[in-house]
Every structure is written in structure tokens, then in C-alpha cells.
């Protein structure tokens, strides 16, 4: 049985956590701060729980430079739950704006709602699922696919379509994109120029579940970002939403359910209503304080290493360059799947000359070296190295070395 220190896990999620955080969490589960109870046994209504939430919010805001006019929410449901929640809430905000304008009577709103659009930039499996969820909830007539990378890449994901081809809807309730696609190894190299804010929007939402805490974010450009905790922040069980307060009371309130029904639009479950979650400091229902605590400990560790995310960004880029460089050194053996212009720093996807047998041999050799979690997603196969924050530079170096030695063996076979 290998020890924890002998294993580097490149799994796509749930991802590994720093050992010191796991050891602290294990103790906290047994007896939290000499209270005689484990942290999971304390009431989520206690002062202790409130302090844990508030500290995590403050540390996240500090690390990512989140402005004061944004709220941080902890929710259930994962990134998949947020496909629905963002659509529900921002359609509600769209209705509220229209209702407050001159001529915003119900009959006029019923006419205006025909033009309601939710925009989606589809660059991988997760953005495809987000768009499909919006179609399921609101109807295909209200969903506009701004761009679909499969149409410019021989029917496969792997590129980000040129922005000159994007078909954005003026006045859309929101524009959604996934900043990093874990399955397909595609990452936006930066904030899209087409989505830069102007006096009338656009209202931009991004899923950053797999690359949060790995680079700087122009928070002011977003209405909201969301991310599951289980890649770079903590354990499966909580999802974080960072939302501009102008979409919350007193600036904007969700329309009453009676109005939404009159308009033929769905009403969100209360647990997905950002207004309700914000009013209750994420404690409308029983939140997993243990998971928030782990996220908070990860943040404190990051803050000790570097006071801002730029420090971790440099490490993430160093690790990605090590692995991509090793692959590029042997183009006759390895084929990197995504186009170079859209390669993810977090999820490095490649195939090996020789097909399944060669890839299985690579995975077996990796396992003997303590390099695990490298099998590609079942939908596309191949190899995938998920290079999240908890993967140390030494682990990336070890994988890069294997890439080189395995290629040498293949070349002489």
C-alpha cells in the first residue's frame, strides 16, 4: 500500500486536497476546537458556523480581489444545479427590469417575453449541458447558441470559435460560458473581448468550477460566476456563487410567482433563489459547515503561500508548461487534443500513438510510479492530466519525465 506522499493524483474531480488540510479536517470531525463535538455535529445556526462562513467569504474576497459590491453565496447542487439557478435568477432579473420600465404592464410583458433570450457559448461538454438545461426549463425558443465550437472543428470540441463569428443577442437575460471545460481540455485564454461591459451589458455568467483560484479574474466584468468546490477549493458538497449585488435586493428582487406564471415562465425552487440565500447568509437551510470549513482552510493555506491569486497562477502555468513541453517534444508519439489556442492549464488531454494498448501501457506504468487518475473521460478516451492546485510541481515534473521515458520506449519498440 503506497503512502499518501507517494501518490500524485491527476483525477478530474473530486480532486485531492493538501495533506495538512485533510489532517486538520480529520481532527475537526472528531473534536472541533476542544468543544467535545465534531464540526459536522455542531448546529449550522451556531455562532461558530457563522464565523466559519464569514471567514471563508472574507478570505475568498481577499484572494481574488472580489469588490464590495459583490456577494458570496454557498449553495447545494454543484455546478449542474447552477445551470438551472443562474437561468432562473437572471430571467427573474430580466422580468423585474422590464416590469419596472414605463409600459411594463402584464399584457405588455406577455408580449415582450417572446423576445426573452438566454445566450450560450458552447465550447465543451459542460456548456452543452448548461444550454440543454436552459432549453428544458424555458424552451428552445428562449435559448440562443451564440457559437458552437463543433461547427468549426469537424464536429468535435477542441477550439473556441473566433469571436467575429459569435451571434450575441442584444439585451439577453444573460450570456453564459464555461471558462474551463474539464472533459475536452479547453480553456478560455482570457476574458472574451466581445463580452466586455458597456452601458447596456452584456450580463455575463461563467462556470469556473475547474479553474477557480488558479488565475486572476476580472470580477467586475461578470454578473455572476459559480464554481463547485471539489476541484481547487475543497470537497464535494458546496457550490459557490459570486454575484453582483445589483441583482439582489434592494436593487432587484425576484418577481412574484404569480407574475412569472402569468408570463408562462418557471418559478425557481426557493433553495436556488439567490435573493433568499443572500438574505440568510447562505443559511436558509442546513448548509454543510464541514465543507465550508475545509474550503476556508484551503484558502488560508493559499493566502499563506501568496496573498493574492497571482502566486498560484504562476505555479499553475509552470506545471502546465512542464507537461505540455514534454508532450510537444515527442509529436510522433503524442497528440494533444485541443487546439493550441485553447489548451487548458487545468485539464491536459492527449492521445498516444498505438491506440488503446499503448495508452493502457502508459497508465499502468504511471500507476507504478504513483501517478494516478490519468485515464481520459469515458466520452473521449485517451489520457487526461488534471493539473489542479493541489498537484505539486514535483508531481508535474514526475509526469513530464514519464512522458519522455515512455516516448523513448515507444520509439525503439
Coordinates of C-alpha atoms in Angstrom, one line a residue:
X1 CA 0.0 0.0 0.0
X2 CA 1.5 3.3 -1.0
X3 CA 1.6 6.2 1.4
X4 CA -0.2 9.4 0.7
X5 CA 3.1 11.2 0.0
X6 CA 4.0 8.6 -2.7
X7 CA 0.9 9.3 -4.8
X8 CA 0.1 12.2 -7.1
X9 CA -3.5 12.1 -8.2
X10 CA -4.3 13.8 -11.5
X11 CA -8.0 12.9 -11.3
X12 CA -10.6 15.3 -12.7
X13 CA -12.7 15.5 -9.6
X14 CA -13.2 15.1 -6.8
X15 CA -9.6 16.3 -6.7
X16 CA -7.0 15.7 -4.0
X17 CA -6.6 18.1 -1.1
X18 CA -3.4 19.3 0.6
X19 CA -2.4 16.7 3.2
X20 CA -2.3 19.3 6.0
X21 CA -5.8 20.3 5.3
X22 CA -7.1 16.7 5.3
X23 CA -5.3 16.0 8.6
X24 CA -6.8 19.2 10.2
X25 CA -10.2 18.2 8.9
X26 CA -9.9 14.7 10.3
X27 CA -9.3 16.1 13.8
X28 CA -12.1 18.7 13.4
X29 CA -14.5 15.8 12.6
X30 CA -13.7 14.2 16.0
X31 CA -13.3 17.1 18.3
X32 CA -13.5 20.6 16.9
X33 CA -11.5 23.2 18.9
X34 CA -11.9 21.2 22.1
X35 CA -15.7 21.5 22.1
X36 CA -16.1 17.8 22.6
X37 CA -18.1 17.6 19.4
X38 CA -17.0 17.2 15.8
X39 CA -17.6 20.1 13.4
X40 CA -20.3 18.2 11.5
X41 CA -22.2 17.8 14.7
X42 CA -22.4 21.5 15.6
X43 CA -25.5 23.4 14.6
X44 CA -25.4 25.4 11.4
X45 CA -27.2 28.1 13.3
X46 CA -24.4 28.5 15.9
X47 CA -22.0 31.5 16.1
X48 CA -19.2 29.0 15.3
X49 CA -20.9 28.2 12.0
X50 CA -21.5 31.8 11.1
X51 CA -17.8 32.6 11.9
X52 CA -16.6 29.8 9.6
X53 CA -18.8 31.1 6.7
X54 CA -17.8 34.8 7.2
X55 CA -14.1 33.9 7.4
X56 CA -14.3 31.8 4.2
X57 CA -16.1 34.7 2.4
X58 CA -13.6 37.3 3.6
X59 CA -10.6 35.1 2.6
X60 CA -12.0 34.3 -0.9
X61 CA -12.7 38.0 -1.4
X62 CA -9.2 38.9 -0.4
X63 CA -7.5 36.3 -2.5
X64 CA -9.5 37.0 -5.7
X65 CA -9.9 40.8 -5.1
X66 CA -13.7 40.5 -5.1
X67 CA -15.2 44.0 -4.8
X68 CA -17.5 45.0 -2.0
X69 CA -20.5 45.3 -4.4
X70 CA -20.4 41.5 -4.9
X71 CA -22.0 38.9 -2.6
X72 CA -20.6 35.4 -2.0
X73 CA -23.1 32.6 -1.6
X74 CA -22.7 29.0 -0.6
X75 CA -25.2 26.6 -2.0
X76 CA -26.0 23.0 -2.7
X77 CA -26.5 21.3 -6.1
X78 CA -23.0 21.6 -7.7
X79 CA -22.2 23.2 -11.0
X80 CA -25.1 21.3 -12.6
X81 CA -27.5 22.9 -10.1
X82 CA -26.2 26.3 -11.1
X83 CA -27.1 25.6 -14.8
X84 CA -30.7 26.0 -13.6
X85 CA -30.1 28.5 -10.8
X86 CA -28.3 31.1 -13.0
X87 CA -31.0 30.9 -15.6
X88 CA -33.9 31.1 -13.1
X89 CA -32.4 34.1 -11.3
X90 CA -31.3 36.1 -14.3
X91 CA -34.5 35.6 -16.2
X92 CA -36.2 36.8 -13.0
X93 CA -34.0 39.9 -13.0
X94 CA -34.8 40.4 -16.7
X95 CA -38.6 40.3 -15.9
X96 CA -38.1 42.6 -12.9
X97 CA -36.3 45.2 -15.1
X98 CA -39.0 45.0 -17.8
X99 CA -41.8 45.3 -15.2
X100 CA -40.2 48.5 -13.7
X101 CA -40.0 50.2 -17.1
X102 CA -42.7 52.5 -18.4
X103 CA -45.3 50.4 -20.0
X104 CA -44.3 47.3 -18.0
X105 CA -47.9 46.1 -17.5
X106 CA -48.6 42.4 -17.6
X107 CA -50.1 42.4 -21.1
X108 CA -47.1 44.3 -22.4
X109 CA -44.7 41.9 -20.5
X110 CA -46.5 38.9 -22.1
X111 CA -45.7 40.4 -25.5
X112 CA -42.1 41.3 -24.5
X113 CA -41.4 37.8 -23.1
X114 CA -41.5 36.4 -26.7
X115 CA -38.1 38.2 -27.2
X116 CA -36.5 36.7 -24.0
X117 CA -33.2 35.1 -24.8
X118 CA -30.5 33.2 -22.8
X119 CA -27.2 33.2 -24.7
X120 CA -24.8 30.2 -24.5
X121 CA -21.3 29.9 -25.9
X122 CA -20.8 26.1 -26.4
X123 CA -17.2 25.0 -26.2
X124 CA -17.4 21.7 -24.5
X125 CA -19.5 19.1 -22.7
X126 CA -20.4 21.3 -19.7
X127 CA -21.5 24.4 -21.7
X128 CA -23.5 22.0 -23.9
X129 CA -25.3 20.6 -20.8
X130 CA -25.9 24.1 -19.5
X131 CA -27.6 25.1 -22.7
X132 CA -29.6 21.9 -22.8
X133 CA -30.8 22.6 -19.2
X134 CA -32.0 26.1 -20.2
X135 CA -33.9 24.6 -23.1
X136 CA -35.5 22.1 -20.8
X137 CA -36.6 24.8 -18.3
X138 CA -37.5 27.7 -20.6
X139 CA -38.0 26.2 -24.1
X140 CA -35.7 26.2 -27.1
X141 CA -37.3 29.4 -28.4
X142 CA -35.7 31.3 -25.5
X143 CA -32.2 29.8 -25.9
X144 CA -29.7 31.3 -28.4
X145 CA -26.5 29.3 -29.2
X146 CA -24.0 32.2 -29.7
X147 CA -21.3 29.8 -31.0
X148 CA -20.7 26.0 -31.1
X149 CA -17.1 25.0 -31.5
X150 CA -18.1 21.7 -33.1
X151 CA -19.2 23.6 -36.1
X152 CA -15.7 24.9 -36.7
X153 CA -13.8 21.8 -35.6
X154 CA -15.0 18.8 -37.7
X155 CA -17.9 18.1 -35.3
X156 CA -15.7 17.9 -32.2
X157 CA -14.9 20.2 -29.3
X158 CA -11.3 21.4 -29.0
X159 CA -11.4 25.1 -30.2
X160 CA -13.0 28.3 -29.2
X161 CA -14.7 29.9 -32.2
X162 CA -13.4 33.2 -33.4
X163 CA -15.4 36.0 -31.7
X164 CA -16.1 37.6 -35.1
X165 CA -18.5 34.6 -35.7
X166 CA -20.4 34.9 -32.4
X167 CA -24.1 35.7 -32.6
X168 CA -24.9 37.6 -29.4
X169 CA -28.4 38.7 -28.6
X170 CA -28.7 42.4 -27.7
X171 CA -30.5 42.6 -24.3
X172 CA -30.2 38.9 -23.5
X173 CA -31.1 37.9 -19.9
X174 CA -27.6 36.5 -19.7
X175 CA -24.6 35.2 -21.7
X176 CA -23.2 32.0 -20.3
X177 CA -19.8 30.4 -20.9
X178 CA -17.7 27.7 -19.2
X179 CA -14.2 29.2 -18.6
X180 CA -12.6 25.7 -18.5
X181 CA -14.0 22.5 -20.0
X182 CA -12.7 19.6 -17.9
X183 CA -13.8 16.9 -20.4
X184 CA -12.4 18.4 -23.5
X185 CA -9.3 20.3 -22.1
X186 CA -10.4 23.7 -23.5
X187 CA -9.9 26.9 -21.5
X188 CA -10.6 30.5 -22.5
X189 CA -7.2 32.2 -22.6
X190 CA -8.7 35.3 -21.1
X191 CA -12.0 37.3 -20.8
X192 CA -13.7 37.5 -24.2
X193 CA -13.4 40.9 -25.8
X194 CA -16.9 40.6 -27.2
X195 CA -18.3 40.4 -23.6
X196 CA -16.6 43.4 -22.2
X197 CA -19.1 45.5 -20.3
X198 CA -20.8 48.5 -21.8
X199 CA -23.7 50.8 -20.6
X200 CA -26.3 48.1 -21.6
X201 CA -24.5 44.9 -20.7
X202 CA -23.9 42.2 -21.6
X203 CA -24.9 40.3 -18.5
X204 CA -22.2 37.6 -18.3
X205 CA -22.2 34.4 -16.2
X206 CA -19.3 32.0 -16.1
X207 CA -18.8 28.5 -14.8
X208 CA -15.3 28.4 -13.2
X209 CA -15.7 25.1 -11.4
X210 CA -12.4 23.7 -12.6
X211 CA -10.0 26.7 -12.8
X212 CA -11.1 28.9 -9.9
X213 CA -8.2 30.0 -7.7
X214 CA -5.7 29.4 -10.5
X215 CA -5.6 32.8 -12.2
X216 CA -6.8 36.4 -11.9
X217 CA -10.4 37.1 -12.7
X218 CA -11.8 40.5 -13.9
X219 CA -14.7 40.2 -11.4
X220 CA -16.3 43.5 -12.5
X221 CA -17.0 42.0 -16.0
X222 CA -19.3 39.4 -14.6
X223 CA -22.9 39.5 -13.3
X224 CA -22.0 36.2 -11.6
X225 CA -19.5 33.4 -11.5
X226 CA -20.1 30.0 -9.9
X227 CA -17.9 27.0 -9.1
X228 CA -18.2 23.7 -7.4
X229 CA -15.7 23.3 -4.6
X230 CA -14.3 19.9 -5.4
X231 CA -11.6 20.8 -7.9
X232 CA -9.4 23.6 -6.4
X233 CA -11.3 24.8 -3.3
X234 CA -12.4 21.8 -1.2
X235 CA -14.7 18.8 -1.0
X236 CA -17.8 17.9 -2.9
X237 CA -20.8 19.3 -1.1
X238 CA -20.9 23.0 -1.6
X239 CA -21.0 25.3 -4.6
X240 CA -20.0 29.0 -4.5
X241 CA -21.7 31.9 -6.4
X242 CA -20.1 35.3 -6.6
X243 CA -22.8 37.7 -7.8
X244 CA -23.1 41.4 -8.3
X245 CA -25.4 42.9 -5.7
X246 CA -27.3 44.9 -8.3
X247 CA -29.1 41.6 -9.0
X248 CA -30.1 41.3 -5.3
X249 CA -32.4 43.4 -3.1
X250 CA -32.8 46.3 -2.7
X251 CA -31.8 46.9 -6.3
X252 CA -33.5 43.9 -7.8
X253 CA -36.0 41.5 -6.3
X254 CA -37.3 38.3 -7.9
X255 CA -40.7 38.8 -9.5
X256 CA -43.6 37.3 -7.5
X257 CA -44.5 33.7 -8.6
X258 CA -47.9 34.9 -9.8
X259 CA -46.3 37.2 -12.3
X260 CA -43.9 34.5 -13.6
X261 CA -46.9 32.1 -14.1
X262 CA -48.8 34.8 -15.9
X263 CA -45.9 35.1 -18.3
X264 CA -45.6 31.3 -18.7
X265 CA -42.1 31.3 -17.1
X266 CA -40.9 28.8 -14.5
X267 CA -40.5 29.7 -10.8
X268 CA -37.2 28.7 -9.2
X269 CA -37.1 26.4 -6.2
X270 CA -36.5 28.5 -3.1
X271 CA -33.2 26.8 -2.5
X272 CA -31.9 28.1 -5.9
X273 CA -33.2 31.7 -5.3
X274 CA -30.1 33.9 -4.8
X275 CA -32.2 36.6 -3.1
X276 CA -33.2 34.1 -0.4
X277 CA -29.7 32.6 0.1
X278 CA -28.2 36.1 0.3
X279 CA -30.7 37.3 2.9
X280 CA -29.9 34.3 5.1
X281 CA -26.1 34.4 4.7
X282 CA -26.2 31.0 3.0
X283 CA -28.1 29.5 5.9
X284 CA -31.6 29.3 4.6
X285 CA -31.4 25.6 5.1
X286 CA -28.8 23.2 6.6
X287 CA -25.5 24.0 4.9
X288 CA -22.6 21.6 5.3
X289 CA -20.4 23.7 7.6
X290 CA -17.8 21.0 7.4
X291 CA -17.3 21.6 3.7
X292 CA -17.2 25.3 4.2
X293 CA -14.6 24.8 6.9
X294 CA -12.4 22.8 4.5
X295 CA -12.7 25.4 1.8
X296 CA -11.7 28.0 4.4
X297 CA -8.6 26.0 5.3
X298 CA -7.6 25.7 1.7
X299 CA -8.0 29.4 1.3
X300 CA -5.9 30.1 4.4
X301 CA -3.2 27.9 3.1
X302 CA -3.2 29.7 -0.3
X303 CA -3.1 33.1 1.5
X304 CA 0.0 31.9 3.5
X305 CA 1.7 30.9 0.3
X306 CA 0.8 34.1 -1.6
X307 CA -1.5 36.9 -0.5
X308 CA -3.1 37.0 -4.0
X309 CA -4.1 34.5 -6.7
X310 CA -1.2 35.7 -9.0
X311 CA 1.1 33.5 -7.0
X312 CA -0.9 30.4 -7.7
X313 CA -1.3 31.4 -11.3
X314 CA 2.4 31.4 -11.8
X315 CA 2.6 27.9 -10.3
X316 CA -0.3 26.6 -12.5
X317 CA 1.4 27.9 -15.6
X318 CA 4.7 26.4 -14.6
X319 CA 3.2 23.0 -14.2
X320 CA 1.2 23.2 -17.4
X321 CA 4.3 24.2 -19.4
X322 CA 6.2 21.3 -17.9
X323 CA 3.6 18.8 -19.1
X324 CA 2.8 20.4 -22.5
X325 CA 6.5 20.8 -23.2
X326 CA 7.2 17.1 -22.6
X327 CA 4.3 16.2 -24.9
X328 CA 5.4 18.6 -27.7
X329 CA 8.9 17.2 -27.6
X330 CA 7.5 13.9 -29.0
X331 CA 5.0 14.8 -31.7
X332 CA 5.4 11.4 -33.3
X333 CA 4.1 9.7 -30.1
X334 CA 1.7 12.1 -28.5
X335 CA -1.2 14.1 -30.0
X336 CA -2.5 16.9 -27.8
X337 CA -6.3 17.0 -28.4
X338 CA -7.3 20.7 -28.1
X339 CA -6.1 23.4 -30.4
X340 CA -3.0 25.2 -29.1
X341 CA -5.0 28.5 -28.9
X342 CA -7.4 26.9 -26.3
X343 CA -5.3 24.5 -24.3
X344 CA -6.4 24.2 -20.7
X345 CA -3.8 24.6 -18.0
X346 CA -6.0 22.5 -15.7
X347 CA -7.0 19.5 -17.8
X348 CA -4.3 18.4 -20.2
X349 CA -5.9 15.9 -22.7
X350 CA -3.8 13.8 -25.2
X351 CA -3.7 10.6 -27.2
X352 CA -0.8 8.2 -27.6
X353 CA 0.3 6.7 -30.9
X354 CA -0.7 3.0 -30.8
X355 CA -4.2 3.5 -29.5
X356 CA -5.8 1.7 -26.6
X357 CA -3.0 -0.7 -25.9
X358 CA -0.3 2.0 -25.8
X359 CA -2.5 4.2 -23.6
X360 CA -3.2 1.3 -21.2
X361 CA 0.6 0.6 -21.0
X362 CA 1.1 4.3 -20.2
X363 CA -1.5 4.2 -17.5
X364 CA 0.0 1.0 -16.0
X365 CA 3.5 2.5 -15.9
X366 CA 2.2 5.7 -14.4
X367 CA 0.4 3.8 -11.6
X368 CA 3.7 2.0 -10.7
X369 CA 5.2 5.5 -10.2
X370 CA 2.3 6.7 -8.0
X371 CA 0.7 8.8 -10.8
X372 CA -3.0 8.1 -10.7
X373 CA -6.2 9.4 -12.1
X374 CA -4.9 9.9 -15.7
X375 CA -7.5 8.0 -17.7
X376 CA -9.4 10.3 -20.0
X377 CA -13.1 10.9 -19.8
X378 CA -15.2 8.0 -20.9
X379 CA -16.7 10.1 -23.7
X380 CA -13.5 10.8 -25.5
X381 CA -10.9 8.4 -24.1
X382 CA -7.2 9.0 -24.1
X383 CA -5.2 10.4 -21.3
X384 CA -6.2 13.4 -19.1
X385 CA -3.9 15.0 -16.5
X386 CA -6.0 17.3 -14.3
X387 CA -3.4 19.8 -13.1
X388 CA -5.3 21.3 -10.2
X389 CA -3.8 23.5 -7.4
X390 CA -3.1 20.6 -5.1
X391 CA -0.9 18.8 -7.7
X392 CA 2.7 19.8 -6.6
X393 CA 5.3 21.0 -9.1
X394 CA 7.2 17.8 -8.2
X395 CA 4.2 15.7 -9.4
X396 CA 4.1 17.6 -12.7
X397 CA 7.8 17.0 -13.1
X398 CA 7.4 13.3 -12.5
X399 CA 4.7 13.1 -15.1
X400 CA 6.7 15.1 -17.6
X401 CA 9.6 12.7 -17.0
X402 CA 7.4 9.7 -17.6
X403 CA 6.1 11.2 -20.9
X404 CA 9.7 11.4 -22.1
X405 CA 10.8 7.9 -21.0
X406 CA 7.6 6.3 -22.3
X407 CA 8.1 8.0 -25.7
X408 CA 11.7 6.7 -25.8
X409 CA 10.5 3.2 -25.3
X410 CA 7.8 3.5 -27.9
X411 CA 10.3 4.9 -30.4
X412 CA 12.5 1.8 -30.0
X413 CA 9.7 -0.7 -29.9

